[in-house]
PDB file of C-alpha atoms in Angstrom:
ATOM      1  CA  MET A  20      59.206 -14.027 237.500  1.00  0.00           C
ATOM      2  CA  PRO A  21      55.468 -13.305 237.882  1.00  0.00           C
ATOM      3  CA  GLU A  22      53.276 -13.573 234.781  1.00  0.00           C
ATOM      4  CA  ASN A  23      51.557 -10.519 233.310  1.00  0.00           C
ATOM      5  CA  PRO A  24      48.595 -11.775 231.280  1.00  0.00           C
ATOM      6  CA  GLU A  25      46.935  -8.349 231.071  1.00  0.00           C
ATOM      7  CA  GLY A  26      49.553  -6.982 228.671  1.00  0.00           C
ATOM      8  CA  GLY A  27      50.763  -3.870 230.497  1.00  0.00           C
ATOM      9  CA  ARG A  28      53.975  -2.325 229.212  1.00  0.00           C
ATOM     10  CA  LEU A  29      56.473   0.277 230.428  1.00  0.00           C
ATOM     11  CA  VAL A  30      58.053   2.533 227.778  1.00  0.00           C
ATOM     12  CA  LEU A  31      61.004   4.808 228.562  1.00  0.00           C
ATOM     13  CA  VAL A  32      60.833   7.799 226.239  1.00  0.00           C
ATOM     14  CA  GLY A  33      63.946   9.755 225.244  1.00  0.00           C
ATOM     15  CA  ALA A  34      62.985  13.438 225.154  1.00  0.00           C
ATOM     16  CA  PRO A  35      64.834  16.208 223.266  1.00  0.00           C
ATOM     17  CA  LEU A  36      67.527  17.971 225.291  1.00  0.00           C
ATOM     18  CA  GLY A  37      66.192  21.335 224.186  1.00  0.00           C
ATOM     19  CA  ASN A  38      65.400  21.447 220.487  1.00  0.00           C
ATOM     20  CA  PRO A  39      61.958  19.907 219.815  1.00  0.00           C
ATOM     21  CA  ALA A  40      63.058  19.096 216.254  1.00  0.00           C
ATOM     22  CA  ASP A  41      65.261  16.340 217.709  1.00  0.00           C
ATOM     23  CA  ALA A  42      62.172  14.373 218.758  1.00  0.00           C
ATOM     24  CA  SER A  43      61.510  11.174 216.852  1.00  0.00           C
ATOM     25  CA  ALA A  44      58.193  10.306 215.253  1.00  0.00           C
ATOM     26  CA  ARG A  45      57.981   7.337 217.607  1.00  0.00           C
ATOM     27  CA  LEU A  46      58.194   9.620 220.637  1.00  0.00           C
ATOM     28  CA  GLY A  47      55.002  11.330 219.518  1.00  0.00           C
ATOM     29  CA  GLU A  48      53.295   8.001 218.831  1.00  0.00           C
ATOM     30  CA  VAL A  49      54.166   6.635 222.279  1.00  0.00           C
ATOM     31  CA  LEU A  50      53.028   9.765 224.116  1.00  0.00           C
ATOM     32  CA  ALA A  51      49.789   9.909 222.143  1.00  0.00           C
ATOM     33  CA  GLY A  52      48.991   6.228 222.659  1.00  0.00           C
ATOM     34  CA  ALA A  53      49.986   5.666 226.290  1.00  0.00           C
ATOM     35  CA  ASP A  54      47.318   5.092 228.916  1.00  0.00           C
ATOM     36  CA  ILE A  55      49.452   6.967 231.449  1.00  0.00           C
ATOM     37  CA  VAL A  56      52.292   9.416 230.842  1.00  0.00           C
ATOM     38  CA  ALA A  57      54.521   9.838 233.897  1.00  0.00           C
ATOM     39  CA  ALA A  58      56.360  13.118 233.383  1.00  0.00           C
ATOM     40  CA  GLU A  59      59.205  14.640 235.380  1.00  0.00           C
ATOM     41  CA  ASP A  60      57.685  18.065 234.711  1.00  0.00           C
ATOM     42  CA  THR A  61      54.127  18.152 233.402  1.00  0.00           C
ATOM     43  CA  ARG A  62      54.532  21.752 232.200  1.00  0.00           C
ATOM     44  CA  ARG A  63      57.528  20.841 230.063  1.00  0.00           C
ATOM     45  CA  LEU A  64      55.628  17.869 228.706  1.00  0.00           C
ATOM     46  CA  SER A  65      52.789  20.207 227.762  1.00  0.00           C
ATOM     47  CA  ARG A  66      55.179  22.508 225.902  1.00  0.00           C
ATOM     48  CA  LEU A  67      56.821  19.568 224.116  1.00  0.00           C
ATOM     49  CA  THR A  68      53.553  18.042 222.945  1.00  0.00           C
ATOM     50  CA  ARG A  69      52.346  21.455 221.820  1.00  0.00           C
ATOM     51  CA  ASP A  70      55.545  21.975 219.814  1.00  0.00           C
ATOM     52  CA  LEU A  71      55.135  18.539 218.248  1.00  0.00           C
ATOM     53  CA  SER A  72      51.363  18.887 217.665  1.00  0.00           C
ATOM     54  CA  VAL A  73      50.815  15.726 219.713  1.00  0.00           C
ATOM     55  CA  THR A  74      47.657  15.139 221.740  1.00  0.00           C
ATOM     56  CA  VAL A  75      48.077  13.014 224.866  1.00  0.00           C
ATOM     57  CA  ALA A  76      44.855  11.044 225.280  1.00  0.00           C
ATOM     58  CA  GLY A  77      45.906   9.202 228.433  1.00  0.00           C
ATOM     59  CA  ARG A  78      46.251  10.392 232.013  1.00  0.00           C
ATOM     60  CA  VAL A  79      49.266  12.584 232.795  1.00  0.00           C
ATOM     61  CA  VAL A  80      50.876  12.279 236.234  1.00  0.00           C
ATOM     62  CA  SER A  81      53.954  13.903 237.726  1.00  0.00           C
ATOM     63  CA  TYR A  82      56.886  11.592 238.404  1.00  0.00           C
ATOM     64  CA  PHE A  83      59.939  13.323 239.821  1.00  0.00           C
ATOM     65  CA  GLU A  84      62.535  12.878 242.545  1.00  0.00           C
ATOM     66  CA  GLY A  85      60.202  14.119 245.281  1.00  0.00           C
ATOM     67  CA  ASN A  86      57.378  11.649 244.614  1.00  0.00           C
ATOM     68  CA  GLU A  87      59.143   8.846 242.739  1.00  0.00           C
ATOM     69  CA  GLU A  88      59.270   6.445 245.680  1.00  0.00           C
ATOM     70  CA  ARG A  89      55.618   6.999 246.591  1.00  0.00           C
ATOM     71  CA  ARG A  90      54.237   6.918 243.055  1.00  0.00           C
ATOM     72  CA  THR A  91      56.157   3.879 241.791  1.00  0.00           C
ATOM     73  CA  PRO A  92      53.853   1.262 243.421  1.00  0.00           C
ATOM     74  CA  GLU A  93      50.809   3.015 241.904  1.00  0.00           C
ATOM     75  CA  LEU A  94      52.331   2.874 238.434  1.00  0.00           C
ATOM     76  CA  VAL A  95      53.392  -0.754 238.836  1.00  0.00           C
ATOM     77  CA  GLN A  96      49.821  -1.620 239.765  1.00  0.00           C
ATOM     78  CA  ALA A  97      48.573   0.213 236.685  1.00  0.00           C
ATOM     79  CA  LEU A  98      50.998  -1.831 234.589  1.00  0.00           C
ATOM     80  CA  LEU A  99      49.719  -5.041 236.178  1.00  0.00           C
ATOM     81  CA  ASP A 100      46.182  -3.905 235.356  1.00  0.00           C
ATOM     82  CA  GLY A 101      47.161  -3.738 231.700  1.00  0.00           C
ATOM     83  CA  ALA A 102      48.081  -0.092 231.175  1.00  0.00           C
ATOM     84  CA  THR A 103      50.800   1.160 228.881  1.00  0.00           C
ATOM     85  CA  VAL A 104      52.848   3.627 230.920  1.00  0.00           C
ATOM     86  CA  ALA A 105      55.276   6.036 229.254  1.00  0.00           C
ATOM     87  CA  VAL A 106      57.966   7.749 231.324  1.00  0.00           C
ATOM     88  CA  VAL A 107      59.395  11.031 230.032  1.00  0.00           C
ATOM     89  CA  THR A 108      61.880  13.374 231.700  1.00  0.00           C
ATOM     90  CA  ASP A 109      62.781  17.002 231.046  1.00  0.00           C
ATOM     91  CA  GLY A 110      65.352  15.852 228.493  1.00  0.00           C
ATOM     92  CA  GLY A 111      67.334  12.745 227.622  1.00  0.00           C
ATOM     93  CA  MET A 112      66.681   9.177 228.685  1.00  0.00           C
ATOM     94  CA  PRO A 113      64.791   8.303 231.868  1.00  0.00           C
ATOM     95  CA  SER A 114      66.806   6.475 234.560  1.00  0.00           C
ATOM     96  CA  VAL A 115      70.058   8.266 233.586  1.00  0.00           C
ATOM     97  CA  SER A 116      70.348  10.582 236.620  1.00  0.00           C
ATOM     98  CA  ASP A 117      66.608  11.145 236.189  1.00  0.00           C
ATOM     99  CA  PRO A 118      63.463   9.393 237.431  1.00  0.00           C
ATOM    100  CA  GLY A 119      62.773   5.962 236.010  1.00  0.00           C
ATOM    101  CA  TYR A 120      65.117   3.458 237.627  1.00  0.00           C
ATOM    102  CA  ARG A 121      62.758   2.569 240.490  1.00  0.00           C
ATOM    103  CA  LEU A 122      59.877   2.023 238.095  1.00  0.00           C
ATOM    104  CA  VAL A 123      62.001  -0.132 235.792  1.00  0.00           C
ATOM    105  CA  ARG A 124      63.004  -2.312 238.722  1.00  0.00           C
ATOM    106  CA  GLY A 125      59.414  -2.500 239.963  1.00  0.00           C
ATOM    107  CA  ALA A 126      58.055  -3.386 236.536  1.00  0.00           C
ATOM    108  CA  LEU A 127      60.652  -6.109 235.977  1.00  0.00           C
ATOM    109  CA  ALA A 128      59.976  -7.588 239.401  1.00  0.00           C
ATOM    110  CA  ALA A 129      56.278  -7.685 238.522  1.00  0.00           C
ATOM    111  CA  GLY A 130      56.919  -9.422 235.203  1.00  0.00           C
ATOM    112  CA  VAL A 131      55.968  -6.390 233.110  1.00  0.00           C
ATOM    113  CA  PRO A 132      57.798  -5.859 229.790  1.00  0.00           C
ATOM    114  CA  VAL A 133      60.068  -2.816 229.699  1.00  0.00           C
ATOM    115  CA  THR A 134      61.101  -1.191 226.443  1.00  0.00           C
ATOM    116  CA  ALA A 135      62.253   2.209 225.195  1.00  0.00           C
ATOM    117  CA  ALA A 136      61.652   4.775 222.500  1.00  0.00           C
ATOM    118  CA  PRO A 137      65.290   5.854 222.493  1.00  0.00           C
ATOM    119  CA  GLY A 138      66.259   9.444 221.945  1.00  0.00           C
ATOM    120  CA  PRO A 139      68.818  12.123 222.769  1.00  0.00           C
ATOM    121  CA  SER A 140      71.292  11.733 225.606  1.00  0.00           C
ATOM    122  CA  ALA A 141      73.299  14.582 227.116  1.00  0.00           C
ATOM    123  CA  VAL A 142      76.028  12.070 228.021  1.00  0.00           C
ATOM    124  CA  THR A 143      76.792  10.873 224.501  1.00  0.00           C
ATOM    125  CA  THR A 144      76.095  14.267 222.924  1.00  0.00           C
ATOM    126  CA  ALA A 145      78.623  15.984 225.184  1.00  0.00           C
ATOM    127  CA  LEU A 146      81.152  13.231 224.570  1.00  0.00           C
ATOM    128  CA  ALA A 147      80.783  13.561 220.825  1.00  0.00           C
ATOM    129  CA  VAL A 148      81.378  17.340 220.753  1.00  0.00           C
ATOM    130  CA  SER A 149      84.011  17.470 223.506  1.00  0.00           C
ATOM    131  CA  GLY A 150      86.984  16.610 221.336  1.00  0.00           C
ATOM    132  CA  LEU A 151      88.111  14.143 224.001  1.00  0.00           C
ATOM    133  CA  PRO A 152      88.490  10.347 223.565  1.00  0.00           C
ATOM    134  CA  CYS A 153      85.074   8.644 223.336  1.00  0.00           C
ATOM    135  CA  ASP A 154      86.060   5.010 222.820  1.00  0.00           C
ATOM    136  CA  ARG A 155      86.138   4.319 226.577  1.00  0.00           C
ATOM    137  CA  PHE A 156      84.290   6.458 229.101  1.00  0.00           C
ATOM    138  CA  CYS A 157      82.477   6.305 232.408  1.00  0.00           C
ATOM    139  CA  PHE A 158      79.457   8.322 233.507  1.00  0.00           C
ATOM    140  CA  GLU A 159      79.578   9.594 237.092  1.00  0.00           C
ATOM    141  CA  GLY A 160      76.322  11.565 237.127  1.00  0.00           C
ATOM    142  CA  PHE A 161      76.074  14.318 239.732  1.00  0.00           C
ATOM    143  CA  LEU A 162      78.918  14.731 242.205  1.00  0.00           C
ATOM    144  CA  PRO A 163      78.121  14.879 245.933  1.00  0.00           C
ATOM    145  CA  ARG A 164      76.785  18.261 247.001  1.00  0.00           C
ATOM    146  CA  SER A 165      78.980  18.728 250.077  1.00  0.00           C
ATOM    147  CA  GLY A 166      82.550  19.819 249.473  1.00  0.00           C
ATOM    148  CA  GLY A 167      84.162  17.146 251.634  1.00  0.00           C
ATOM    149  CA  ALA A 168      82.279  14.266 250.036  1.00  0.00           C
ATOM    150  CA  ARG A 169      82.887  15.694 246.572  1.00  0.00           C
ATOM    151  CA  ARG A 170      86.637  16.018 247.113  1.00  0.00           C
ATOM    152  CA  SER A 171      86.790  12.485 248.474  1.00  0.00           C
ATOM    153  CA  ARG A 172      84.963  11.130 245.399  1.00  0.00           C
ATOM    154  CA  LEU A 173      87.268  13.022 243.036  1.00  0.00           C
ATOM    155  CA  ARG A 174      90.421  11.785 244.740  1.00  0.00           C
ATOM    156  CA  GLY A 175      89.181   8.266 244.038  1.00  0.00           C
ATOM    157  CA  LEU A 176      88.655   9.115 240.360  1.00  0.00           C
ATOM    158  CA  ALA A 177      91.913  10.989 239.729  1.00  0.00           C
ATOM    159  CA  ALA A 178      93.682   7.930 238.311  1.00  0.00           C
ATOM    160  CA  GLU A 179      90.725   6.795 236.158  1.00  0.00           C
ATOM    161  CA  GLU A 180      92.029   6.329 232.603  1.00  0.00           C
ATOM    162  CA  ARG A 181      88.677   6.555 230.839  1.00  0.00           C
ATOM    163  CA  THR A 182      87.078   9.848 229.861  1.00  0.00           C
ATOM    164  CA  LEU A 183      84.716  10.960 232.628  1.00  0.00           C
ATOM    165  CA  VAL A 184      81.295  12.563 232.207  1.00  0.00           C
ATOM    166  CA  PHE A 185      79.552  14.498 234.975  1.00  0.00           C
ATOM    167  CA  PHE A 186      76.293  16.396 235.334  1.00  0.00           C
ATOM    168  CA  GLU A 187      76.381  19.508 237.483  1.00  0.00           C
ATOM    169  CA  ALA A 188      74.033  22.293 238.531  1.00  0.00           C
ATOM    170  CA  PRO A 189      74.971  25.901 237.639  1.00  0.00           C
ATOM    171  CA  HIS A 190      75.112  27.031 241.275  1.00  0.00           C
ATOM    172  CA  ARG A 191      77.576  24.218 242.131  1.00  0.00           C
ATOM    173  CA  ILE A 192      79.756  24.227 239.007  1.00  0.00           C
ATOM    174  CA  ALA A 193      82.334  26.701 240.358  1.00  0.00           C
ATOM    175  CA  GLY A 194      82.991  24.602 243.458  1.00  0.00           C
ATOM    176  CA  ALA A 195      82.997  21.374 241.469  1.00  0.00           C
ATOM    177  CA  LEU A 196      85.519  22.691 238.940  1.00  0.00           C
ATOM    178  CA  ALA A 197      87.775  24.058 241.675  1.00  0.00           C
ATOM    179  CA  ASP A 198      87.780  20.642 243.338  1.00  0.00           C
ATOM    180  CA  LEU A 199      88.336  18.890 239.999  1.00  0.00           C
ATOM    181  CA  ALA A 200      91.319  21.106 239.210  1.00  0.00           C
ATOM    182  CA  GLU A 201      92.780  20.357 242.627  1.00  0.00           C
ATOM    183  CA  ALA A 202      92.211  16.592 242.432  1.00  0.00           C
ATOM    184  CA  PHE A 203      93.082  16.039 238.750  1.00  0.00           C
ATOM    185  CA  GLY A 204      95.492  18.915 238.233  1.00  0.00           C
ATOM    186  CA  PRO A 205      94.722  22.261 236.559  1.00  0.00           C
ATOM    187  CA  ASP A 206      96.113  21.142 233.199  1.00  0.00           C
ATOM    188  CA  ARG A 207      93.758  18.166 232.710  1.00  0.00           C
ATOM    189  CA  PRO A 208      91.848  18.737 229.427  1.00  0.00           C
ATOM    190  CA  ALA A 209      88.090  19.112 229.777  1.00  0.00           C
ATOM    191  CA  ALA A 210      84.987  20.396 228.002  1.00  0.00           C
ATOM    192  CA  LEU A 211      82.125  22.205 229.692  1.00  0.00           C
ATOM    193  CA  CYS A 212      78.967  21.733 227.621  1.00  0.00           C
ATOM    194  CA  ARG A 213      76.171  24.133 228.464  1.00  0.00           C
ATOM    195  CA  GLU A 214      72.589  24.209 227.138  1.00  0.00           C
ATOM    196  CA  LEU A 215      73.221  21.502 224.535  1.00  0.00           C
ATOM    197  CA  THR A 216      71.026  21.836 221.405  1.00  0.00           C
ATOM    198  CA  LYS A 217      69.429  25.004 222.766  1.00  0.00           C
ATOM    199  CA  THR A 218      69.615  28.575 221.487  1.00  0.00           C
ATOM    200  CA  TYR A 219      72.533  29.511 223.719  1.00  0.00           C
ATOM    201  CA  GLU A 220      74.516  26.288 223.412  1.00  0.00           C
ATOM    202  CA  GLU A 221      78.129  26.743 224.461  1.00  0.00           C
ATOM    203  CA  VAL A 222      81.047  24.297 224.598  1.00  0.00           C
ATOM    204  CA  LEU A 223      84.193  25.478 226.400  1.00  0.00           C
ATOM    205  CA  ARG A 224      87.164  23.224 225.675  1.00  0.00           C
ATOM    206  CA  ARG A 225      89.817  24.238 228.192  1.00  0.00           C
ATOM    207  CA  PRO A 226      92.024  22.771 230.932  1.00  0.00           C
ATOM    208  CA  LEU A 227      90.274  22.351 234.271  1.00  0.00           C
ATOM    209  CA  GLY A 228      92.183  25.266 235.818  1.00  0.00           C
ATOM    210  CA  GLU A 229      90.923  27.677 233.170  1.00  0.00           C
ATOM    211  CA  LEU A 230      87.376  26.358 233.442  1.00  0.00           C
ATOM    212  CA  ALA A 231      87.518  26.841 237.220  1.00  0.00           C
ATOM    213  CA  GLU A 232      88.587  30.460 236.717  1.00  0.00           C
ATOM    214  CA  TRP A 233      85.777  30.975 234.214  1.00  0.00           C
ATOM    215  CA  ALA A 234      83.163  29.485 236.524  1.00  0.00           C
ATOM    216  CA  ALA A 235      84.393  31.539 239.489  1.00  0.00           C
ATOM    217  CA  SER A 236      83.127  34.659 237.705  1.00  0.00           C
ATOM    218  CA  GLY A 237      79.579  33.413 238.212  1.00  0.00           C
ATOM    219  CA  THR A 238      78.655  33.327 234.528  1.00  0.00           C
ATOM    220  CA  ALA A 239      77.472  29.699 234.377  1.00  0.00           C
ATOM    221  CA  ARG A 240      73.830  29.285 233.401  1.00  0.00           C
ATOM    222  CA  GLY A 241      71.601  26.446 232.242  1.00  0.00           C
ATOM    223  CA  GLU A 242      72.077  22.689 232.228  1.00  0.00           C
ATOM    224  CA  ILE A 243      75.724  21.605 232.308  1.00  0.00           C
ATOM    225  CA  THR A 244      77.447  18.410 231.219  1.00  0.00           C
ATOM    226  CA  LEU A 245      81.154  18.247 231.983  1.00  0.00           C
ATOM    227  CA  VAL A 246      83.535  15.953 230.093  1.00  0.00           C
ATOM    228  CA  VAL A 247      87.015  15.413 231.572  1.00  0.00           C
ATOM    229  CA  ALA A 248      89.926  13.572 229.981  1.00  0.00           C
ATOM    230  CA  GLY A 249      91.039  10.398 231.677  1.00  0.00           C
ATOM    231  CA  ALA A 250      94.422  10.162 233.372  1.00  0.00           C
ATOM    232  CA  SER A 251      95.855   8.278 230.403  1.00  0.00           C
ATOM    233  CA  ALA A 252      95.080  11.235 228.099  1.00  0.00           C
ATOM    234  CA  VAL A 253      97.318  13.589 230.066  1.00  0.00           C
ATOM    235  CA  PRO A 254     100.771  13.963 228.488  1.00  0.00           C
ATOM    236  CA  ALA A 255     103.527  12.277 230.477  1.00  0.00           C
ATOM    237  CA  SER A 256     105.947  15.152 229.965  1.00  0.00           C
ATOM    238  CA  ARG A 257     105.806  18.742 228.837  1.00  0.00           C
ATOM    239  CA  PRO A 258     107.652  19.537 225.594  1.00  0.00           C
ATOM    240  CA  ASP A 259     110.305  22.215 225.848  1.00  0.00           C
ATOM    241  CA  ASP A 260     109.553  25.772 224.745  1.00  0.00           C
ATOM    242  CA  ASP A 261     111.214  25.390 221.363  1.00  0.00           C
ATOM    243  CA  ALA A 262     109.096  22.336 220.582  1.00  0.00           C
ATOM    244  CA  LEU A 263     105.934  24.193 221.558  1.00  0.00           C
ATOM    245  CA  ARG A 264     106.827  27.155 219.346  1.00  0.00           C
ATOM    246  CA  ALA A 265     107.566  24.759 216.485  1.00  0.00           C
ATOM    247  CA  ALA A 266     104.203  23.014 216.927  1.00  0.00           C
ATOM    248  CA  VAL A 267     102.348  26.331 216.786  1.00  0.00           C
ATOM    249  CA  ALA A 268     104.352  27.441 213.737  1.00  0.00           C
ATOM    250  CA  ALA A 269     103.588  24.176 211.930  1.00  0.00           C
ATOM    251  CA  LEU A 270      99.852  24.661 212.435  1.00  0.00           C
ATOM    252  CA  GLU A 271     100.078  28.262 211.235  1.00  0.00           C
ATOM    253  CA  THR A 272     101.917  27.103 208.132  1.00  0.00           C
ATOM    254  CA  ALA A 273      99.126  24.597 207.515  1.00  0.00           C
ATOM    255  CA  GLY A 274      96.573  27.436 207.525  1.00  0.00           C
ATOM    256  CA  SER A 275      95.453  27.851 211.161  1.00  0.00           C
ATOM    257  CA  SER A 276      95.286  31.275 212.744  1.00  0.00           C
ATOM    258  CA  ARG A 277      97.805  31.847 215.510  1.00  0.00           C
ATOM    259  CA  ARG A 278      95.019  31.921 218.089  1.00  0.00           C
ATOM    260  CA  ASP A 279      93.619  28.567 216.935  1.00  0.00           C
ATOM    261  CA  ALA A 280      97.128  27.077 216.694  1.00  0.00           C
ATOM    262  CA  ILE A 281      97.930  28.105 220.258  1.00  0.00           C
ATOM    263  CA  ALA A 282      94.626  26.670 221.498  1.00  0.00           C
ATOM    264  CA  ALA A 283      95.203  23.379 219.680  1.00  0.00           C
ATOM    265  CA  VAL A 284      98.738  22.970 221.022  1.00  0.00           C
ATOM    266  CA  ALA A 285      97.615  23.830 224.548  1.00  0.00           C
ATOM    267  CA  THR A 286      94.864  21.217 224.396  1.00  0.00           C
ATOM    268  CA  GLU A 287      97.155  18.568 222.901  1.00  0.00           C
ATOM    269  CA  TYR A 288      99.713  18.897 225.689  1.00  0.00           C
ATOM    270  CA  GLY A 289      97.337  19.688 228.550  1.00  0.00           C
ATOM    271  CA  LEU A 290      98.674  23.226 228.989  1.00  0.00           C
ATOM    272  CA  ARG A 291      97.001  26.546 229.590  1.00  0.00           C
ATOM    273  CA  ARG A 292      96.559  28.663 226.502  1.00  0.00           C
ATOM    274  CA  ARG A 293      98.057  31.694 228.217  1.00  0.00           C
ATOM    275  CA  GLU A 294     101.205  29.657 228.935  1.00  0.00           C
ATOM    276  CA  VAL A 295     101.608  28.665 225.284  1.00  0.00           C
ATOM    277  CA  TYR A 296     100.790  32.233 224.213  1.00  0.00           C
ATOM    278  CA  GLY A 297     103.533  33.570 226.470  1.00  0.00           C
ATOM    279  CA  ILE A 298     106.070  31.127 225.048  1.00  0.00           C
ATOM    280  CA  VAL A 299     105.164  31.910 221.441  1.00  0.00           C
ATOM    281  CA  HIS A 300     105.375  35.675 222.041  1.00  0.00           C
ATOM    282  CA  ALA A 301     108.455  35.639 224.244  1.00  0.00           C
ATOM    283  CA  ASP A 302     111.250  37.948 223.121  1.00  0.00           C
TER     284      ASP A 302
END
């Protein structure tokens, strides 16, 4: 590996997902002290530093998908010249479905130290609030944009036993959920996490079929992280109606409202809430 006697250093900075109060003190120190701050969106960086009362003394450059390949050699050269370069994205950790990977590889190849000021991650945050198993999971990032390629990818993931995490854009979420429900089955438990840590944060914990129906109405807005149960989390067999009614009744006896009891039983057995509701209220 080449030597780097000048002392340049690359720092990956974990930015808040939405709430500036989630920023660490170290984030502010790194941004204030860096010779160059490579930002996915310089306007968002400006708002963040203003919210944190941080003054960036170094040079700020844009570093996003459209110019990442072209700008990486320039930043590697700056690192070789001794600069401390901080990379910050719109939210979360650089390199995780965001700019940064190319620069990390370039810096390592040039013998430049790479470190991080770790911070929030939409992947682990969504996992934690999803109510789905978190001990084993895999992150799939963004699904292919074209329907055919997306369906092909999902067919290959249908038997995956670990919890799956996806990123998706609002204008593609309806198509993605429809394809997920088809490939994984409409009863597969999932959680759609929207605008995490922001004012209008919303977490919808429903089977894929219900989420697909919700998204088809065109109400999805903001940044979306989707968590889907692995194949091993899907019940092998559906309990009979009497057992479902008994499970709901037991939760009600323990203090749950009927609505919450129905939702909990539906989630536990990978069923639609309306199906459990119909069974509970059947004559």
